[in-house]
């Protein structure tokens, strides 16, 4: 887990620890999302805003986002095989998925996160 | 203010970063352009990765740490492949001299949703360079990014930035790329690299694999323009240069005997110049091997070492046959001065032959090298290929001051040897013909550079006293000798 200088963004006021999370995969109670950025660029800011909006709409109360700034913690890029910026990693529920780009294409983000089936 | 005419001419002497790859540094006037990026393109199986690995390992050995950004192979795989060349990559990694960063771009895991850049890749590379203090970088191979990511436009602009960034970092780098059908690389990376482009090629002709390397671009530096064969085997990567553009070897004035007194007498100084190349050509049974063996034995008798590459006969055959004409090679072999290396040319490709001979010569340091016969290579290569190989061999030997003797089998209607004539300093032509119902061998000196020589045709006798040469008008003596029943069946 990331500690220290990363911005922790709690996912809503109350995490979804309850059992009524039928739409979550497996036993996962909380979606763990991590957004990799490199400095506060317009693209990173946009990606974070887009992500928050989508999460509030679809995962309210059941998610956490942590933002990793690779300019501050460059060593984390290798471990999670990050190449592109911004990269959103869905760490939980498994399987791990990576979504690159500024998350502006909302439909694709939902598909990428598996919040909406491909059709 | 100075006159506008007095603008100093910028002498841009490019610095070279030695790859440590045998032969490559020679044809590149010292190595890759230092502090710049070299694009290395080639199809599958060309050994791009091994070139890169060797470049980094030789750098690490010379005190220049390196970073390997591997898109295709994991660290363990790179370590295993390097081991096949005899390198302990793991040790360099453990010592912190080389860092491998395997960059996995898995299409199945990546979903693209808007604009992105490759900043994370830059950050990884930057971190690795700073951690190791790298002076050298290898990125192998960029195409993987295109396979994993969709936005070609964004990728291209990022790769352009990457090349520029590498240049600004002052590291010497090799970026590998897949060869394209119509362009040097599949995605046209050569547009981004202005300094140096090397193309590797792997061809299979007549079931023999040949690898060749060509330097397509090398701004600000002299380089060889040819295609150079290269080899990858358990001793590493080596490029075989044609060094003819650098005819800088010394010319010896020392005269050595051919071991045939009558032949020595045909040359005005009484023998051949040391370090020159003699060719003995003629049809079957004219005595080519006998000449070569005589020269070899004479060298051994002077205490010199001789490497005899035999492509038609086994060691035992050569020793027996030469013994029958009084050229005893057994002592020379026993004393270790004469090494006969026998093998069929068809066993391996031309380049491999060349490499085997190079290595043998480097190891044994002979004063004389014999190749008997060079025409056997026609089974495995075109005349141009053979000539190219001989050019390289001759240059290689001359640079070391090594004398060489080649034999060449000519058929009656085949005088194509003139194609190699320019390589030959002394050329002896042998022939045999039937005259008065008996075989008469004759010889003459076709040319001998740098010295006057007899232009007479001599009759050649091969008997247990060795080779003797007589003037044609003395031929009657020979007739009586044959009638005495002397054996006369040597080749």
Coordinates of C-alpha atoms in Angstrom, one line a residue:
Chain A
X1 CA 0.0 0.0 0.0
X2 CA 1.0 3.5 -0.6
X3 CA 1.8 5.6 2.4
X4 CA 3.2 9.0 3.0
X5 CA 3.2 11.7 0.5
X6 CA 0.3 10.5 -1.7
X7 CA -3.0 12.1 -1.7
X8 CA -5.5 9.8 -0.1
X9 CA -9.0 10.3 -1.3
X10 CA -11.6 8.5 0.7
X11 CA -14.3 7.1 -1.4
X12 CA -17.3 8.8 0.1
X13 CA -18.2 9.2 3.7
X14 CA -18.8 5.6 4.5
X15 CA -17.0 2.7 2.9
X16 CA -19.2 -0.1 1.8
X17 CA -18.4 -2.7 4.4
X18 CA -21.9 -4.0 4.3
X19 CA -23.0 -7.1 2.6
X20 CA -25.3 -5.5 0.2
X21 CA -22.6 -4.9 -2.4
X22 CA -24.0 -7.4 -4.8
X23 CA -22.5 -5.7 -7.8
X24 CA -18.9 -6.1 -6.5
X25 CA -16.9 -9.0 -7.7
X26 CA -16.2 -11.8 -5.3
X27 CA -15.6 -10.8 -1.7
X28 CA -14.4 -7.4 -2.4
X29 CA -16.1 -4.8 -0.3
X30 CA -14.2 -1.8 -1.6
X31 CA -12.9 -0.8 -5.0
X32 CA -9.2 0.1 -4.7
X33 CA -8.2 2.5 -7.4
X34 CA -4.9 4.0 -7.9
X35 CA -4.2 6.8 -10.3
X36 CA -0.6 7.3 -11.5
X37 CA 0.3 10.8 -12.5
X38 CA 3.5 12.8 -13.1
X39 CA 3.2 16.2 -11.5
X40 CA 0.1 18.3 -11.5
X41 CA -0.5 18.6 -15.2
X42 CA -3.8 19.6 -16.8
X43 CA -4.1 16.0 -18.0
X44 CA -3.6 14.6 -14.6
X45 CA -6.0 17.0 -13.0
X46 CA -8.6 16.2 -15.6
X47 CA -8.1 12.5 -15.2
X48 CA -8.6 12.7 -11.4
X49 CA -11.7 14.8 -11.8
X50 CA -13.2 12.5 -14.4
X51 CA -12.4 9.5 -12.1
X52 CA -14.1 11.1 -9.1
X53 CA -17.2 11.8 -11.0
X54 CA -17.5 8.3 -12.4
X55 CA -16.9 6.8 -9.0
X56 CA -19.4 9.0 -7.3
X57 CA -22.0 8.0 -9.8
X58 CA -21.3 4.3 -9.9
X59 CA -19.4 3.3 -6.8
X60 CA -20.5 5.8 -4.2
X61 CA -19.3 4.8 -0.8
X62 CA -17.5 1.8 -2.1
X63 CA -14.2 3.0 -3.4
X64 CA -10.9 4.5 -2.5
X65 CA -8.6 6.4 -4.8
X66 CA -5.0 7.0 -4.1
X67 CA -3.0 9.1 -6.4
X68 CA 0.7 8.3 -6.9
X69 CA 2.9 11.1 -8.3
X70 CA 5.8 9.4 -10.0
X71 CA 7.8 12.5 -9.9
X72 CA 7.8 12.1 -6.2
X73 CA 7.9 8.3 -6.1
X74 CA 9.5 7.2 -9.3
X75 CA 10.4 3.8 -8.0
X76 CA 6.7 2.8 -8.0
X77 CA 6.4 2.8 -11.8
X78 CA 8.4 -0.3 -12.2
X79 CA 6.5 -2.4 -9.7
X80 CA 3.2 -1.9 -11.2
X81 CA 4.5 -1.8 -14.8
X82 CA 3.4 1.7 -15.5
X83 CA 4.4 3.1 -18.8
X84 CA 1.8 5.7 -19.8
X85 CA 0.6 8.7 -17.8
X86 CA -2.1 9.0 -16.6
X87 CA -2.7 5.3 -15.7
X88 CA -5.6 4.2 -13.6
X89 CA -5.1 0.9 -12.0
X90 CA -8.0 -1.1 -10.6
X91 CA -6.3 -3.0 -7.9
X92 CA -9.4 -4.5 -6.4
X93 CA -11.6 -6.2 -7.4
X94 CA -9.3 -8.5 -9.2
X95 CA -8.2 -9.0 -11.9
X96 CA -6.0 -5.9 -12.0
X97 CA -6.9 -3.7 -14.9
X98 CA -5.1 -0.7 -16.3
X99 CA -6.8 2.2 -18.0
X100 CA -4.6 4.8 -19.6
X101 CA -5.5 8.3 -20.7
X102 CA -7.2 11.2 -19.2
X103 CA -10.4 9.2 -18.6
X104 CA -12.4 11.6 -20.7
X105 CA -14.1 8.9 -22.7
X106 CA -16.6 8.0 -20.0
X107 CA -18.1 5.0 -21.8
X108 CA -14.7 3.4 -22.3
X109 CA -13.8 4.1 -18.7
X110 CA -16.9 2.3 -17.5
X111 CA -16.1 -0.6 -19.8
X112 CA -12.5 -0.6 -18.8
X113 CA -13.4 -0.7 -15.1
X114 CA -16.0 -3.5 -15.9
X115 CA -18.8 -1.3 -14.6
X116 CA -20.6 -1.7 -17.8
X117 CA -20.4 -4.8 -20.0
X118 CA -19.0 -4.5 -23.5
X119 CA -21.8 -4.6 -26.1
Chain B
X1 CA 34.4 42.9 -34.4
X2 CA 35.9 40.2 -36.4
X3 CA 35.4 39.9 -40.1
X4 CA 32.6 37.6 -41.2
X5 CA 35.2 35.8 -43.3
X6 CA 37.0 34.7 -40.2
X7 CA 34.4 32.3 -39.0
X8 CA 36.3 29.4 -37.5
X9 CA 35.5 26.1 -39.3
X10 CA 33.9 23.9 -36.7
X11 CA 35.8 20.7 -36.7
X12 CA 33.2 18.3 -35.5
X13 CA 35.1 15.3 -34.5
X14 CA 32.6 12.9 -33.2
X15 CA 33.6 10.9 -30.2
X16 CA 33.2 7.2 -30.3
X17 CA 32.0 4.8 -27.6
X18 CA 33.5 1.4 -28.1
X19 CA 31.1 -1.5 -28.2
X20 CA 33.8 -3.9 -27.4
X21 CA 32.3 -6.1 -30.2
X22 CA 35.2 -7.5 -32.2
X23 CA 35.2 -6.0 -35.6
X24 CA 32.3 -3.5 -35.1
X25 CA 34.5 -0.9 -33.5
X26 CA 36.9 -1.2 -36.4
X27 CA 34.4 -0.5 -39.1
X28 CA 32.9 2.3 -37.0
X29 CA 36.2 4.1 -36.6
X30 CA 36.2 3.3 -32.9
X31 CA 32.6 2.6 -31.9
X32 CA 29.1 4.1 -31.7
X33 CA 28.7 7.9 -31.6
X34 CA 29.2 8.7 -28.0
X35 CA 26.4 10.4 -26.2
X36 CA 24.1 9.7 -29.1
X37 CA 21.5 7.2 -30.1
X38 CA 22.1 4.4 -32.5
X39 CA 19.2 2.7 -34.1
X40 CA 19.7 -1.0 -34.7
X41 CA 17.2 -2.6 -37.0
X42 CA 16.7 -6.2 -37.9
X43 CA 14.3 -9.0 -38.3
X44 CA 13.7 -11.8 -35.8
X45 CA 16.7 -13.9 -35.0
X46 CA 19.2 -11.2 -36.0
X47 CA 20.7 -10.9 -32.5
X48 CA 19.7 -7.3 -31.8
X49 CA 19.2 -8.1 -28.1
X50 CA 22.6 -9.8 -27.9
X51 CA 24.3 -6.9 -29.6
X52 CA 22.7 -4.7 -26.9
X53 CA 23.6 -7.0 -24.1
X54 CA 27.2 -7.2 -25.3
X55 CA 27.4 -3.4 -25.6
X56 CA 26.3 -3.0 -22.0
X57 CA 28.5 -5.7 -20.5
X58 CA 31.6 -4.4 -22.3
X59 CA 30.7 -1.0 -21.0
X60 CA 30.3 -2.2 -17.5
X61 CA 33.6 -3.9 -17.7
X62 CA 35.2 -0.7 -18.8
X63 CA 33.6 1.2 -15.9
X64 CA 30.6 2.5 -17.7
X65 CA 27.4 1.3 -16.1
X66 CA 24.3 0.6 -18.3
X67 CA 20.6 0.3 -18.3
X68 CA 18.7 -2.2 -20.3
X69 CA 15.0 -1.3 -21.0
X70 CA 13.6 -4.6 -22.1
X71 CA 10.2 -4.7 -23.7
X72 CA 10.5 -8.3 -25.0
X73 CA 12.4 -10.3 -22.5
X74 CA 12.4 -10.6 -18.7
X75 CA 15.5 -10.2 -16.7
X76 CA 15.9 -14.0 -16.2
X77 CA 15.6 -14.5 -20.0
X78 CA 18.2 -11.9 -20.7
X79 CA 20.5 -13.4 -18.1
X80 CA 20.1 -16.8 -19.7
X81 CA 20.7 -15.6 -23.2
X82 CA 23.7 -13.7 -22.1
X83 CA 25.0 -16.9 -20.6
X84 CA 24.9 -18.5 -24.0
X85 CA 27.5 -16.0 -25.1
X86 CA 29.6 -16.7 -22.1
X87 CA 28.6 -13.6 -20.1
X88 CA 27.6 -13.5 -16.5
X89 CA 25.0 -10.7 -16.8
X90 CA 23.6 -11.6 -13.3
X91 CA 26.9 -10.7 -11.7
X92 CA 26.9 -7.2 -13.4
X93 CA 23.3 -6.7 -12.2
X94 CA 24.2 -7.8 -8.6
X95 CA 27.2 -5.4 -8.7
X96 CA 24.9 -2.6 -9.6
X97 CA 26.7 -2.0 -12.9
X98 CA 23.8 -3.0 -15.1
X99 CA 20.1 -2.5 -14.4
X100 CA 17.5 -4.3 -16.3
X101 CA 14.0 -2.9 -16.4
X102 CA 11.5 -5.2 -18.0
X103 CA 8.7 -3.1 -19.3
X104 CA 5.6 -5.1 -19.7
X105 CA 3.0 -3.7 -22.1
X106 CA 0.2 -6.2 -22.0
X107 CA -2.6 -5.3 -24.4
X108 CA -5.1 -7.5 -22.6
X109 CA -4.6 -5.5 -19.4
X110 CA -4.5 -2.0 -20.9
X111 CA -7.5 0.0 -21.8
X112 CA -7.2 3.4 -23.4
X113 CA -9.6 6.2 -22.5
X114 CA -8.2 9.5 -23.8
X115 CA -5.0 11.3 -24.1
X116 CA -1.8 10.0 -22.5
X117 CA 1.9 10.3 -22.7
X118 CA 4.8 8.0 -21.9
X119 CA 6.1 10.0 -19.0
X120 CA 6.2 7.0 -16.7
X121 CA 8.6 5.2 -19.1
X122 CA 10.8 8.3 -19.0
X123 CA 10.6 8.3 -15.3
X124 CA 11.6 4.7 -15.1
X125 CA 14.5 5.2 -17.5
X126 CA 15.6 8.3 -15.7
X127 CA 15.5 6.5 -12.3
X128 CA 17.5 3.6 -13.6
X129 CA 20.1 5.9 -15.2
X130 CA 20.5 7.9 -12.0
X131 CA 20.6 4.8 -9.8
X132 CA 23.4 3.1 -11.7
X133 CA 25.1 6.2 -13.0
X134 CA 24.6 4.8 -16.5
X135 CA 26.5 6.0 -19.5
X136 CA 25.0 3.4 -21.8
X137 CA 21.4 2.6 -22.5
X138 CA 19.7 -0.1 -24.5
X139 CA 16.0 -0.1 -25.4
X140 CA 14.9 -3.3 -26.9
X141 CA 12.5 -3.1 -28.9
X142 CA 10.1 -0.2 -29.3
X143 CA 7.6 -1.9 -31.5
X144 CA 6.1 -3.6 -28.5
X145 CA 4.6 -0.3 -27.5
X146 CA 2.7 -0.1 -30.8
X147 CA 1.5 -3.6 -30.2
X148 CA 0.2 -2.7 -26.8
X149 CA -1.1 0.8 -27.3
X150 CA -3.5 2.1 -29.9
X151 CA -2.7 5.7 -30.3
X152 CA -0.1 5.6 -32.9
X153 CA 0.1 9.4 -33.2
X154 CA 0.7 9.9 -29.5
X155 CA 3.3 7.1 -29.5
X156 CA 5.2 8.6 -32.4
X157 CA 5.4 11.9 -30.8
X158 CA 6.5 10.4 -27.5
X159 CA 9.1 8.3 -29.2
X160 CA 10.4 11.3 -31.0
X161 CA 10.6 12.9 -27.5
X162 CA 12.4 9.8 -26.2
X163 CA 15.1 10.0 -28.8
X164 CA 15.6 13.7 -28.1
X165 CA 15.6 13.1 -24.4
X166 CA 18.2 10.3 -24.7
X167 CA 20.4 12.8 -26.6
X168 CA 20.0 15.4 -23.9
X169 CA 21.0 12.9 -21.2
X170 CA 24.3 12.4 -22.9
X171 CA 24.1 8.6 -22.7
X172 CA 25.2 6.5 -25.6
X173 CA 22.3 4.4 -26.5
X174 CA 21.2 1.6 -28.8
X175 CA 17.5 1.5 -29.6
X176 CA 16.5 -1.7 -31.5
X177 CA 13.6 -1.9 -33.9
X178 CA 12.0 -4.4 -36.1
X179 CA 12.9 -4.3 -39.8
X180 CA 10.2 -3.0 -42.0
X181 CA 9.2 -4.3 -45.5
X182 CA 9.6 -1.0 -47.3
X183 CA 11.6 0.9 -44.7
X184 CA 14.5 0.3 -42.4
X185 CA 12.2 -0.1 -39.5
X186 CA 8.5 -1.1 -39.3
X187 CA 7.4 2.2 -37.9
X188 CA 10.0 4.4 -39.6
X189 CA 12.0 5.2 -36.5
X190 CA 15.0 6.0 -38.7
X191 CA 13.3 9.4 -39.2
X192 CA 13.9 10.2 -35.6
X193 CA 17.5 9.1 -35.4
X194 CA 19.9 11.3 -37.3
X195 CA 23.2 10.0 -35.9
X196 CA 23.6 6.4 -36.6
X197 CA 21.6 3.6 -38.1
X198 CA 22.8 0.0 -38.2
X199 CA 20.9 -2.7 -40.1
X200 CA 21.2 -6.4 -39.3
X201 CA 20.2 -9.0 -41.7
X202 CA 19.7 -12.7 -41.3
X203 CA 19.5 -14.7 -44.5
X204 CA 19.4 -18.4 -45.3
X205 CA 20.8 -19.3 -48.6
X206 CA 21.4 -22.9 -49.7
X207 CA 20.5 -23.9 -46.1
X208 CA 23.3 -21.9 -44.7
X209 CA 22.5 -19.0 -42.4
X210 CA 24.4 -15.9 -42.9
X211 CA 24.1 -12.8 -40.7
X212 CA 25.2 -9.5 -42.1
X213 CA 25.5 -6.0 -40.7
X214 CA 25.4 -2.7 -42.6
X215 CA 26.0 0.8 -41.3
X216 CA 23.4 2.8 -43.1
X217 CA 24.1 6.1 -41.5
X218 CA 26.8 7.4 -39.3
X219 CA 26.9 11.2 -39.3
X220 CA 30.2 12.9 -38.7
X221 CA 32.2 9.7 -38.9
X222 CA 33.9 7.5 -41.3
X223 CA 32.5 4.0 -41.6
X224 CA 32.7 1.0 -43.8
X225 CA 30.0 0.9 -46.4
X226 CA 30.0 -2.8 -47.0
X227 CA 27.9 -5.5 -45.6
X228 CA 29.8 -7.2 -42.9
X229 CA 29.2 -10.8 -41.8
X230 CA 28.8 -11.3 -38.1
X231 CA 28.7 -14.3 -35.9
X232 CA 27.0 -15.1 -32.7
X233 CA 28.4 -18.1 -30.8
X234 CA 29.4 -19.1 -27.4
X235 CA 32.3 -16.6 -27.4
X236 CA 30.0 -13.7 -28.1
X237 CA 29.2 -11.4 -31.0
X238 CA 31.9 -10.7 -33.6
X239 CA 31.8 -8.7 -36.8
X240 CA 34.2 -9.6 -39.6
X241 CA 35.4 -6.4 -41.1
X242 CA 36.7 -5.9 -44.6
X243 CA 39.4 -3.6 -43.6
X244 CA 40.5 -2.8 -47.1
X245 CA 39.6 0.9 -46.7
X246 CA 42.5 0.9 -44.4
X247 CA 45.4 -0.5 -46.2
X248 CA 47.8 0.5 -43.5
X249 CA 49.9 -2.6 -42.9
X250 CA 53.6 -2.4 -43.1
X251 CA 55.5 -4.0 -46.0
X252 CA 58.3 -6.2 -44.9
X253 CA 61.5 -6.4 -46.9
X254 CA 62.5 -9.6 -45.3
X255 CA 63.0 -12.5 -47.8
X256 CA 61.9 -16.0 -46.8
X257 CA 62.6 -19.2 -48.7
X258 CA 59.7 -21.2 -50.2
X259 CA 61.6 -24.4 -49.3
X260 CA 62.0 -25.1 -53.0
X261 CA 65.5 -23.9 -54.0
X262 CA 64.7 -23.8 -57.7
X263 CA 61.6 -21.7 -57.0
X264 CA 63.5 -19.3 -54.8
X265 CA 66.0 -18.8 -57.6
X266 CA 63.2 -17.7 -59.9
X267 CA 62.7 -14.6 -57.8
X268 CA 65.3 -11.9 -58.0
X269 CA 65.8 -11.5 -54.2
X270 CA 66.0 -15.3 -53.8
X271 CA 62.6 -15.8 -52.1
X272 CA 59.3 -14.2 -51.2
X273 CA 58.7 -11.2 -49.0
X274 CA 57.5 -12.1 -45.6
X275 CA 53.9 -11.2 -45.0
X276 CA 52.8 -11.5 -48.6
X277 CA 50.2 -13.7 -50.2
X278 CA 51.1 -16.5 -52.6
X279 CA 48.6 -18.3 -54.7
X280 CA 49.4 -21.6 -56.3
X281 CA 46.8 -22.5 -58.9
X282 CA 46.5 -25.3 -61.3
X283 CA 44.4 -28.3 -62.3
X284 CA 44.0 -31.6 -60.5
X285 CA 47.3 -33.4 -59.8
X286 CA 49.6 -30.5 -60.8
X287 CA 51.3 -30.4 -57.4
X288 CA 49.6 -27.5 -55.6
X289 CA 49.6 -29.1 -52.2
X290 CA 53.2 -30.1 -52.7
X291 CA 54.1 -26.5 -53.1
X292 CA 52.1 -25.4 -50.2
X293 CA 53.5 -28.1 -48.0
X294 CA 57.1 -27.3 -49.0
X295 CA 56.6 -23.7 -48.0
X296 CA 55.1 -24.9 -44.7
X297 CA 58.0 -27.2 -43.9
X298 CA 60.5 -24.5 -44.7
X299 CA 58.8 -22.2 -42.3
X300 CA 58.7 -24.8 -39.6
X301 CA 62.4 -25.5 -40.2
X302 CA 63.1 -21.9 -39.4
X303 CA 61.3 -22.4 -36.1
X304 CA 58.1 -20.6 -37.2
X305 CA 54.6 -21.7 -36.5
X306 CA 52.3 -22.6 -39.4
X307 CA 48.6 -23.0 -39.5
X308 CA 47.5 -25.2 -42.4
X309 CA 43.8 -25.2 -43.2
X310 CA 43.1 -28.2 -45.4
X311 CA 39.7 -28.5 -47.0
X312 CA 40.1 -31.6 -49.1
X313 CA 42.4 -34.0 -47.4
X314 CA 42.7 -35.3 -43.9
X315 CA 45.8 -34.7 -41.8
X316 CA 46.9 -38.3 -42.3
X317 CA 46.5 -38.1 -46.1
X318 CA 48.5 -34.9 -46.3
X319 CA 51.3 -36.2 -44.1
X320 CA 51.5 -39.5 -46.1
X321 CA 51.4 -37.9 -49.5
X322 CA 53.9 -35.2 -48.7
X323 CA 56.2 -37.8 -47.1
X324 CA 56.3 -39.6 -50.4
X325 CA 57.8 -36.6 -52.1
X326 CA 60.3 -36.0 -49.4
X327 CA 58.4 -33.3 -47.6
X328 CA 58.4 -34.7 -44.1
X329 CA 55.8 -32.9 -42.0
X330 CA 55.8 -35.3 -39.0
X331 CA 58.6 -33.6 -37.1
X332 CA 57.0 -30.2 -37.6
X333 CA 53.7 -31.5 -36.3
X334 CA 55.4 -33.3 -33.3
X335 CA 57.3 -30.2 -32.4
X336 CA 54.0 -28.3 -32.4
X337 CA 55.1 -25.9 -35.1
X338 CA 52.7 -27.2 -37.7
X339 CA 49.0 -27.3 -37.1
X340 CA 46.9 -28.9 -39.8
X341 CA 43.3 -28.1 -39.4
X342 CA 41.3 -30.3 -41.7
X343 CA 37.6 -29.9 -42.5
X344 CA 35.1 -30.0 -45.3
X345 CA 34.1 -26.5 -46.3
X346 CA 30.5 -27.6 -46.6
X347 CA 30.2 -28.3 -42.9
X348 CA 29.8 -24.6 -42.0
X349 CA 29.1 -21.3 -43.8
X350 CA 31.7 -19.0 -45.3
X351 CA 31.6 -16.6 -42.5
X352 CA 31.9 -19.3 -39.9
X353 CA 35.0 -20.6 -41.7
X354 CA 36.5 -17.2 -41.6
X355 CA 35.8 -16.9 -38.0
X356 CA 37.2 -20.3 -37.2
X357 CA 40.4 -19.3 -39.0
X358 CA 40.6 -15.9 -37.4
X359 CA 40.3 -17.4 -34.0
X360 CA 42.8 -20.1 -34.7
X361 CA 45.3 -17.5 -36.0
X362 CA 44.7 -15.2 -33.0
X363 CA 45.3 -18.1 -30.7
X364 CA 48.3 -19.8 -32.4
X365 CA 50.0 -16.7 -33.8
X366 CA 51.5 -18.5 -36.8
X367 CA 54.0 -16.9 -39.2
X368 CA 52.5 -18.7 -42.1
X369 CA 48.9 -19.6 -43.0
X370 CA 47.9 -22.0 -45.7
X371 CA 44.5 -22.5 -47.2
X372 CA 44.3 -25.6 -49.4
X373 CA 42.4 -25.1 -51.6
X374 CA 40.3 -21.9 -51.6
X375 CA 38.2 -23.1 -54.6
X376 CA 36.5 -25.6 -52.4
X377 CA 34.5 -22.7 -51.0
X378 CA 32.6 -22.5 -54.2
X379 CA 30.4 -25.2 -52.8
X380 CA 29.1 -22.8 -50.2
X381 CA 29.3 -19.4 -51.6
X382 CA 29.2 -17.3 -54.8
X383 CA 32.5 -16.0 -56.3
X384 CA 31.8 -12.6 -54.9
X385 CA 31.2 -14.0 -51.4
X386 CA 34.4 -16.0 -51.6
X387 CA 36.4 -13.1 -52.8
X388 CA 35.0 -10.9 -50.1
X389 CA 36.0 -13.6 -47.6
X390 CA 39.5 -13.8 -49.0
X391 CA 39.9 -10.0 -49.0
X392 CA 39.1 -10.1 -45.3
X393 CA 41.3 -13.0 -44.7
X394 CA 44.2 -11.4 -46.6
X395 CA 43.8 -8.1 -44.8
X396 CA 43.6 -9.8 -41.5
X397 CA 46.8 -11.8 -42.2
X398 CA 48.7 -8.9 -43.7
X399 CA 47.9 -6.6 -40.7
X400 CA 49.7 -9.2 -38.6
X401 CA 52.6 -9.7 -41.0
X402 CA 51.6 -13.3 -41.6
X403 CA 52.6 -14.9 -44.9
X404 CA 50.0 -16.8 -46.6
X405 CA 49.7 -19.5 -49.3
X406 CA 46.4 -20.3 -51.0
X407 CA 46.0 -23.1 -53.5
X408 CA 43.4 -22.9 -56.2
X409 CA 42.0 -25.6 -58.3
X410 CA 41.4 -24.5 -61.9
X411 CA 39.7 -26.4 -64.6
X412 CA 40.7 -25.9 -68.2
X413 CA 37.9 -23.5 -69.1
X414 CA 37.9 -21.7 -65.8
X415 CA 40.2 -18.8 -65.4
X416 CA 38.0 -16.9 -63.1
X417 CA 40.7 -16.7 -60.5
X418 CA 41.5 -13.3 -62.0
X419 CA 38.8 -12.0 -59.7
X420 CA 41.1 -12.7 -56.7
X421 CA 44.2 -11.7 -58.5
X422 CA 44.3 -8.3 -56.9
X423 CA 44.8 -9.9 -53.6
X424 CA 47.7 -12.0 -54.6
X425 CA 51.3 -10.9 -54.4
X426 CA 52.9 -13.9 -55.9
X427 CA 51.1 -16.1 -58.3
X428 CA 52.4 -19.5 -59.4
X429 CA 50.6 -21.3 -62.2
X430 CA 50.9 -25.1 -62.5
X431 CA 49.7 -27.3 -65.3
X432 CA 50.2 -30.7 -66.6
X433 CA 49.8 -32.1 -70.0
X434 CA 50.3 -35.3 -71.9
X435 CA 53.4 -35.2 -74.1
X436 CA 54.9 -38.3 -75.8
X437 CA 52.5 -40.5 -73.9
X438 CA 53.6 -39.2 -70.6
X439 CA 52.6 -36.6 -68.1
X440 CA 54.6 -33.5 -68.0
X441 CA 54.1 -31.0 -65.2
X442 CA 55.1 -27.4 -65.7
X443 CA 55.0 -24.2 -63.9
X444 CA 55.7 -20.5 -64.3
X445 CA 55.4 -17.4 -62.2
X446 CA 52.5 -15.4 -63.3
X447 CA 53.3 -12.4 -61.2
X448 CA 55.3 -11.4 -58.2
X449 CA 54.8 -8.0 -56.8
X450 CA 57.7 -5.8 -55.9
X451 CA 60.4 -8.0 -57.4
X452 CA 61.7 -9.2 -60.7
X453 CA 61.1 -12.8 -61.4
X454 CA 61.8 -15.4 -64.1
X455 CA 59.3 -15.5 -66.9
X456 CA 60.4 -18.9 -68.1
X457 CA 58.2 -22.0 -68.0
X458 CA 59.8 -24.7 -65.9
X459 CA 59.3 -28.4 -65.9
X460 CA 58.3 -29.6 -62.5
X461 CA 59.6 -32.8 -61.1
X462 CA 58.0 -34.4 -58.0
X463 CA 59.9 -37.3 -56.6
X464 CA 61.2 -38.4 -53.2
X465 CA 63.7 -35.6 -53.3
X466 CA 60.9 -33.1 -53.3
X467 CA 60.2 -30.5 -55.9
X468 CA 62.7 -29.6 -58.6
X469 CA 62.3 -27.3 -61.4
X470 CA 64.1 -27.5 -64.7
X471 CA 64.3 -25.5 -67.8
X472 CA 62.3 -26.9 -70.7
X473 CA 65.3 -27.6 -72.8
X474 CA 66.6 -29.9 -70.1
X475 CA 63.5 -32.0 -70.5
X476 CA 65.3 -34.9 -72.1
X477 CA 66.9 -35.8 -68.8
X478 CA 63.5 -36.2 -67.3
X479 CA 62.5 -38.7 -70.0
X480 CA 65.3 -41.0 -69.0
X481 CA 64.4 -40.7 -65.3
X482 CA 60.8 -41.8 -66.0
X483 CA 62.1 -44.8 -68.1
X484 CA 64.1 -45.8 -65.1
X485 CA 60.8 -46.5 -63.5
X486 CA 60.6 -43.7 -60.9
X487 CA 57.2 -43.3 -59.3
X488 CA 55.3 -40.4 -60.8
X489 CA 51.9 -40.3 -59.3
X490 CA 51.7 -37.6 -56.8
X491 CA 49.4 -34.7 -56.6

